[in-house]
Amino acid sequence: MRYLNKTSNPAFSNYFWSNRKTSSKKMSVAGILTKTLFCMLVITSIVVAIWKLHANGTSIKWFSTGGMLAAIVISIVLSVRQHWAHILVPLYAVAKGFFLGGITAYAQARFPELPYQAVGVTIVTFFVVLFLYQTRLIVVTNKLKSVIITVCTTIFVVYIISWILSFFGIKSFIWGTSWLAIGFNIFAAIFAALSLLLDFDYIERQKNKASKYKEWMATWGLLVTLIWLYVEILRLMKKFAIRF
């Protein structure tokens, strides 16, 4: 049962929500929303700046890789120093801004307007899943949690193995435009969206209970999921654009 109370998003695991430090102020949905919007503004500003640099002929080759590696390091530090979240989460947003700026600049250059469409689909998906959760059209049961956790973990393992194989010149099927690659992309996007259900469920369970500073941890968790969902949608749309 303890395993089933976790989500597929590491930011929402019981480790982060253990009450190590008590506070009179408690986590609120409004606080999480404000912090999430702030981080999204930071990410958007950096993405726009990188687009302009790319349009002016500046090389952005290492922006995506550097941003991704920085985000990984920050996440690792955040996992053991959660009381630094008010500093580390905005830094995570900056790192993800560079990562997304790099990949979307190339997408925008080759397929104009595609990133905007991907953002639109991501926003719509977020609110659809939120609606399904709030109306209880989808009930987050223990069985559903276990399925989503298992599948999301498998997807991440596949990505890690594919990334390692790329260093040896082996190109995994998931990076191509075959129907198998597209099918995997659709599958990953669906479970990225479903993982939002677990995040919403955990936030609802912890609101007005967890310490105030953990709003930053909840913000981080939502950023992880939303960025994953956006990247999956962008990759899927690119594959369709290339194929058709």
CSV table of C-alpha atoms in Angstrom, one decimal:
chain,number,residue,atom,x,y,z
A,1,MET,CA,0.0,0.0,0.0
A,2,ARG,CA,2.8,2.4,0.7
A,3,TYR,CA,4.1,1.9,-2.9
A,4,LEU,CA,0.7,2.7,-4.3
A,5,ASN,CA,0.6,6.0,-2.4
A,6,LYS,CA,3.5,7.3,-4.5
A,7,THR,CA,3.1,8.9,-7.9
A,8,SER,CA,5.1,8.4,-11.1
A,9,ASN,CA,6.5,11.9,-10.6
A,10,PRO,CA,9.5,11.7,-8.2
A,11,ALA,CA,8.7,15.2,-6.9
A,12,PHE,CA,5.6,13.8,-5.3
A,13,SER,CA,7.0,10.8,-3.5
A,14,ASN,CA,6.5,10.3,0.2
A,15,TYR,CA,10.2,11.2,0.8
A,16,PHE,CA,9.6,14.8,-0.1
A,17,TRP,CA,6.4,15.1,1.8
A,18,SER,CA,7.7,13.7,5.1
A,19,ASN,CA,7.2,16.2,7.9
A,20,ARG,CA,10.8,16.9,8.8
A,21,LYS,CA,10.1,20.5,9.6
A,22,THR,CA,6.8,21.9,11.0
A,23,SER,CA,5.5,25.3,10.1
A,24,SER,CA,2.4,27.2,11.1
A,25,LYS,CA,1.7,28.1,7.4
A,26,LYS,CA,0.4,25.2,5.2
A,27,MET,CA,0.6,24.4,1.6
A,28,SER,CA,-2.2,25.9,-0.5
A,29,VAL,CA,-3.4,25.4,-4.1
A,30,ALA,CA,-3.2,29.2,-4.7
A,31,GLY,CA,0.4,29.2,-3.6
A,32,ILE,CA,1.3,26.3,-5.9
A,33,LEU,CA,-0.5,28.0,-8.8
A,34,THR,CA,1.3,31.3,-8.2
A,35,LYS,CA,4.7,29.6,-8.1
A,36,THR,CA,4.0,27.5,-11.1
A,37,LEU,CA,3.0,30.5,-13.2
A,38,PHE,CA,6.1,32.3,-12.1
A,39,CYS,CA,8.3,29.4,-13.2
A,40,MET,CA,6.5,29.1,-16.5
A,41,LEU,CA,7.1,32.8,-17.1
A,42,VAL,CA,10.8,32.3,-16.5
A,43,ILE,CA,10.9,29.3,-18.9
A,44,THR,CA,9.0,31.2,-21.6
A,45,SER,CA,11.2,34.2,-21.3
A,46,ILE,CA,14.3,32.2,-21.8
A,47,VAL,CA,12.8,30.2,-24.7
A,48,VAL,CA,11.9,33.4,-26.5
A,49,ALA,CA,15.4,34.8,-25.9
A,50,ILE,CA,17.0,31.6,-27.3
A,51,TRP,CA,14.8,31.8,-30.3
A,52,LYS,CA,16.0,35.3,-31.0
A,53,LEU,CA,19.6,34.2,-30.7
A,54,HIS,CA,19.1,31.3,-33.1
A,55,ALA,CA,17.3,33.6,-35.6
A,56,ASN,CA,20.3,36.0,-35.4
A,57,GLY,CA,22.7,33.2,-36.3
A,58,THR,CA,24.0,32.5,-32.8
A,59,SER,CA,25.0,28.8,-32.2
A,60,ILE,CA,22.7,27.2,-29.6
A,61,LYS,CA,24.2,23.7,-30.1
A,62,TRP,CA,24.9,23.1,-26.4
A,63,PHE,CA,21.8,24.9,-24.9
A,64,SER,CA,19.6,21.8,-24.9
A,65,THR,CA,22.3,19.4,-23.6
A,66,GLY,CA,23.5,21.9,-21.0
A,67,GLY,CA,20.0,22.7,-19.8
A,68,MET,CA,19.1,19.0,-19.6
A,69,LEU,CA,22.3,18.1,-17.6
A,70,ALA,CA,21.8,21.2,-15.3
A,71,ALA,CA,18.2,20.2,-14.7
A,72,ILE,CA,19.3,16.6,-13.7
A,73,VAL,CA,21.9,17.9,-11.3
A,74,ILE,CA,19.5,20.4,-9.7
A,75,SER,CA,16.9,17.6,-9.3
A,76,ILE,CA,19.4,15.4,-7.6
A,77,VAL,CA,20.4,18.2,-5.2
A,78,LEU,CA,16.7,19.0,-4.6
A,79,SER,CA,16.0,15.4,-3.7
A,80,VAL,CA,18.3,15.7,-0.7
A,81,ARG,CA,18.0,19.4,0.1
A,82,GLN,CA,14.3,20.1,-0.2
A,83,HIS,CA,14.5,23.1,2.1
A,84,TRP,CA,16.5,24.8,-0.7
A,85,ALA,CA,13.5,24.4,-3.0
A,86,HIS,CA,12.7,28.1,-3.1
A,87,ILE,CA,16.2,28.6,-4.7
A,88,LEU,CA,16.6,25.4,-6.6
A,89,VAL,CA,13.1,25.2,-8.3
A,90,PRO,CA,13.6,28.6,-10.0
A,91,LEU,CA,17.1,27.5,-11.1
A,92,TYR,CA,15.4,24.3,-12.4
A,93,ALA,CA,13.1,26.5,-14.4
A,94,VAL,CA,16.0,28.4,-15.9
A,95,ALA,CA,17.7,25.1,-16.8
A,96,LYS,CA,14.6,23.8,-18.5
A,97,GLY,CA,14.2,27.1,-20.2
A,98,PHE,CA,17.6,26.6,-21.9
A,99,PHE,CA,16.6,22.9,-22.7
A,100,LEU,CA,13.3,23.8,-24.2
A,101,GLY,CA,14.7,26.9,-25.9
A,102,GLY,CA,17.2,24.7,-27.8
A,103,ILE,CA,14.8,22.0,-29.0
A,104,THR,CA,12.0,24.4,-29.9
A,105,ALA,CA,14.2,26.8,-31.8
A,106,TYR,CA,15.2,24.0,-34.1
A,107,ALA,CA,11.6,22.8,-34.4
A,108,GLN,CA,10.4,26.4,-35.1
A,109,ALA,CA,13.1,26.9,-37.8
A,110,ARG,CA,12.1,23.7,-39.6
A,111,PHE,CA,8.4,23.7,-38.9
A,112,PRO,CA,7.1,27.2,-38.3
A,113,GLU,CA,4.3,27.5,-35.7
A,114,LEU,CA,4.8,23.9,-34.6
A,115,PRO,CA,6.0,24.8,-31.0
A,116,TYR,CA,3.0,27.1,-30.6
A,117,GLN,CA,0.7,24.3,-31.6
A,118,ALA,CA,2.4,21.9,-29.1
A,119,VAL,CA,2.0,24.4,-26.3
A,120,GLY,CA,-1.7,24.8,-27.2
A,121,VAL,CA,-2.2,21.0,-27.1
A,122,THR,CA,-0.3,20.7,-23.8
A,123,ILE,CA,-2.5,23.4,-22.2
A,124,VAL,CA,-5.7,21.8,-23.4
A,125,THR,CA,-4.5,18.4,-22.2
A,126,PHE,CA,-3.7,19.8,-18.8
A,127,PHE,CA,-7.2,21.3,-18.3
A,128,VAL,CA,-8.9,18.2,-19.8
A,129,VAL,CA,-7.2,16.0,-17.3
A,130,LEU,CA,-7.9,18.5,-14.5
A,131,PHE,CA,-11.6,18.4,-15.5
A,132,LEU,CA,-11.7,14.7,-15.5
A,133,TYR,CA,-10.1,14.6,-12.1
A,134,GLN,CA,-12.2,17.3,-10.5
A,135,THR,CA,-15.5,15.8,-11.8
A,136,ARG,CA,-14.3,12.3,-10.8
A,137,LEU,CA,-15.0,11.0,-14.3
A,138,ILE,CA,-11.6,9.3,-13.6
A,139,VAL,CA,-11.1,8.1,-10.1
A,140,VAL,CA,-7.6,7.7,-8.9
A,141,THR,CA,-7.7,4.3,-7.4
A,142,ASN,CA,-4.7,2.3,-6.1
A,143,LYS,CA,-4.9,0.0,-9.1
A,144,LEU,CA,-4.8,3.0,-11.5
A,145,LYS,CA,-1.8,4.4,-9.6
A,146,SER,CA,0.1,1.2,-9.8
A,147,VAL,CA,-0.5,0.9,-13.6
A,148,ILE,CA,0.6,4.5,-14.3
A,149,ILE,CA,3.7,4.2,-12.0
A,150,THR,CA,4.7,0.9,-13.7
A,151,VAL,CA,4.2,2.2,-17.2
A,152,CYS,CA,5.9,5.6,-16.7
A,153,THR,CA,8.9,3.9,-15.0
A,154,THR,CA,9.2,1.6,-18.0
A,155,ILE,CA,9.1,4.5,-20.4
A,156,PHE,CA,11.9,6.3,-18.6
A,157,VAL,CA,14.0,3.2,-18.6
A,158,VAL,CA,13.5,2.8,-22.3
A,159,TYR,CA,14.6,6.5,-22.8
A,160,ILE,CA,17.7,6.0,-20.6
A,161,ILE,CA,18.7,2.8,-22.4
A,162,SER,CA,18.2,4.5,-25.8
A,163,TRP,CA,20.3,7.5,-24.7
A,164,ILE,CA,23.2,5.2,-23.5
A,165,LEU,CA,23.1,3.3,-26.8
A,166,SER,CA,23.4,6.5,-28.7
A,167,PHE,CA,26.9,6.9,-27.4
A,168,PHE,CA,27.8,3.7,-29.1
A,169,GLY,CA,26.3,4.8,-32.4
A,170,ILE,CA,23.2,2.6,-32.0
A,171,LYS,CA,20.0,4.5,-32.9
A,172,SER,CA,17.0,3.3,-31.1
A,173,PHE,CA,13.7,2.9,-32.8
A,174,ILE,CA,12.0,5.5,-30.6
A,175,TRP,CA,13.9,8.4,-32.4
A,176,GLY,CA,12.8,7.5,-35.9
A,177,THR,CA,9.6,8.3,-37.8
A,178,SER,CA,8.4,4.7,-38.2
A,179,TRP,CA,4.9,3.8,-37.1
A,180,LEU,CA,6.5,1.9,-34.2
A,181,ALA,CA,8.3,5.1,-33.1
A,182,ILE,CA,5.1,7.1,-33.5
A,183,GLY,CA,3.1,4.6,-31.6
A,184,PHE,CA,5.6,4.7,-28.7
A,185,ASN,CA,5.5,8.5,-28.8
A,186,ILE,CA,1.7,8.4,-28.5
A,187,PHE,CA,1.9,5.9,-25.7
A,188,ALA,CA,4.4,8.0,-23.8
A,189,ALA,CA,2.3,11.2,-24.3
A,190,ILE,CA,-0.8,9.5,-23.0
A,191,PHE,CA,0.9,8.3,-19.8
A,192,ALA,CA,2.6,11.7,-19.4
A,193,ALA,CA,-1.0,13.2,-19.3
A,194,LEU,CA,-2.2,10.5,-17.0
A,195,SER,CA,0.6,11.2,-14.5
A,196,LEU,CA,-1.1,14.5,-14.0
A,197,LEU,CA,-3.9,12.7,-12.3
A,198,LEU,CA,-1.5,11.4,-9.7
A,199,ASP,CA,0.0,14.8,-9.1
A,200,PHE,CA,-3.5,16.4,-8.7
A,201,ASP,CA,-4.5,13.6,-6.3
A,202,TYR,CA,-1.4,14.1,-4.1
A,203,ILE,CA,-1.7,17.8,-4.0
A,204,GLU,CA,-5.3,17.5,-3.0
A,205,ARG,CA,-4.3,15.1,-0.2
A,206,GLN,CA,-1.6,17.4,1.1
A,207,LYS,CA,-3.1,20.8,0.7
A,208,ASN,CA,-3.6,22.6,4.1
A,209,LYS,CA,-1.5,19.9,5.7
A,210,ALA,CA,2.0,20.0,4.3
A,211,SER,CA,4.4,22.9,5.3
A,212,LYS,CA,4.2,26.0,3.3
A,213,TYR,CA,7.7,25.7,1.8
A,214,LYS,CA,6.6,22.4,0.1
A,215,GLU,CA,4.6,24.5,-2.4
A,216,TRP,CA,7.9,24.8,-4.2
A,217,MET,CA,8.2,21.0,-4.3
A,218,ALA,CA,4.7,20.7,-5.7
A,219,THR,CA,5.6,23.3,-8.3
A,220,TRP,CA,8.7,21.3,-9.3
A,221,GLY,CA,6.6,18.2,-9.6
A,222,LEU,CA,4.1,19.9,-11.9
A,223,LEU,CA,6.9,21.4,-14.0
A,224,VAL,CA,8.5,17.9,-14.4
A,225,THR,CA,5.2,16.5,-15.7
A,226,LEU,CA,4.2,19.4,-17.9
A,227,ILE,CA,7.6,19.7,-19.6
A,228,TRP,CA,7.6,15.9,-20.2
A,229,LEU,CA,4.1,16.2,-21.7
A,230,TYR,CA,5.1,19.1,-23.9
A,231,VAL,CA,8.3,17.4,-25.2
A,232,GLU,CA,6.3,14.3,-26.1
A,233,ILE,CA,3.7,16.3,-27.9
A,234,LEU,CA,6.3,18.3,-29.8
A,235,ARG,CA,8.2,15.2,-30.8
A,236,LEU,CA,5.0,13.5,-32.0
A,237,MET,CA,4.0,16.5,-34.0
A,238,LYS,CA,7.4,16.7,-35.6
A,239,LYS,CA,7.2,13.1,-36.6
A,240,PHE,CA,3.8,13.6,-38.2
A,241,ALA,CA,5.1,16.7,-40.0
A,242,ILE,CA,8.1,14.8,-41.4
A,243,ARG,CA,6.0,11.7,-42.4
A,244,PHE,CA,3.2,13.6,-44.0
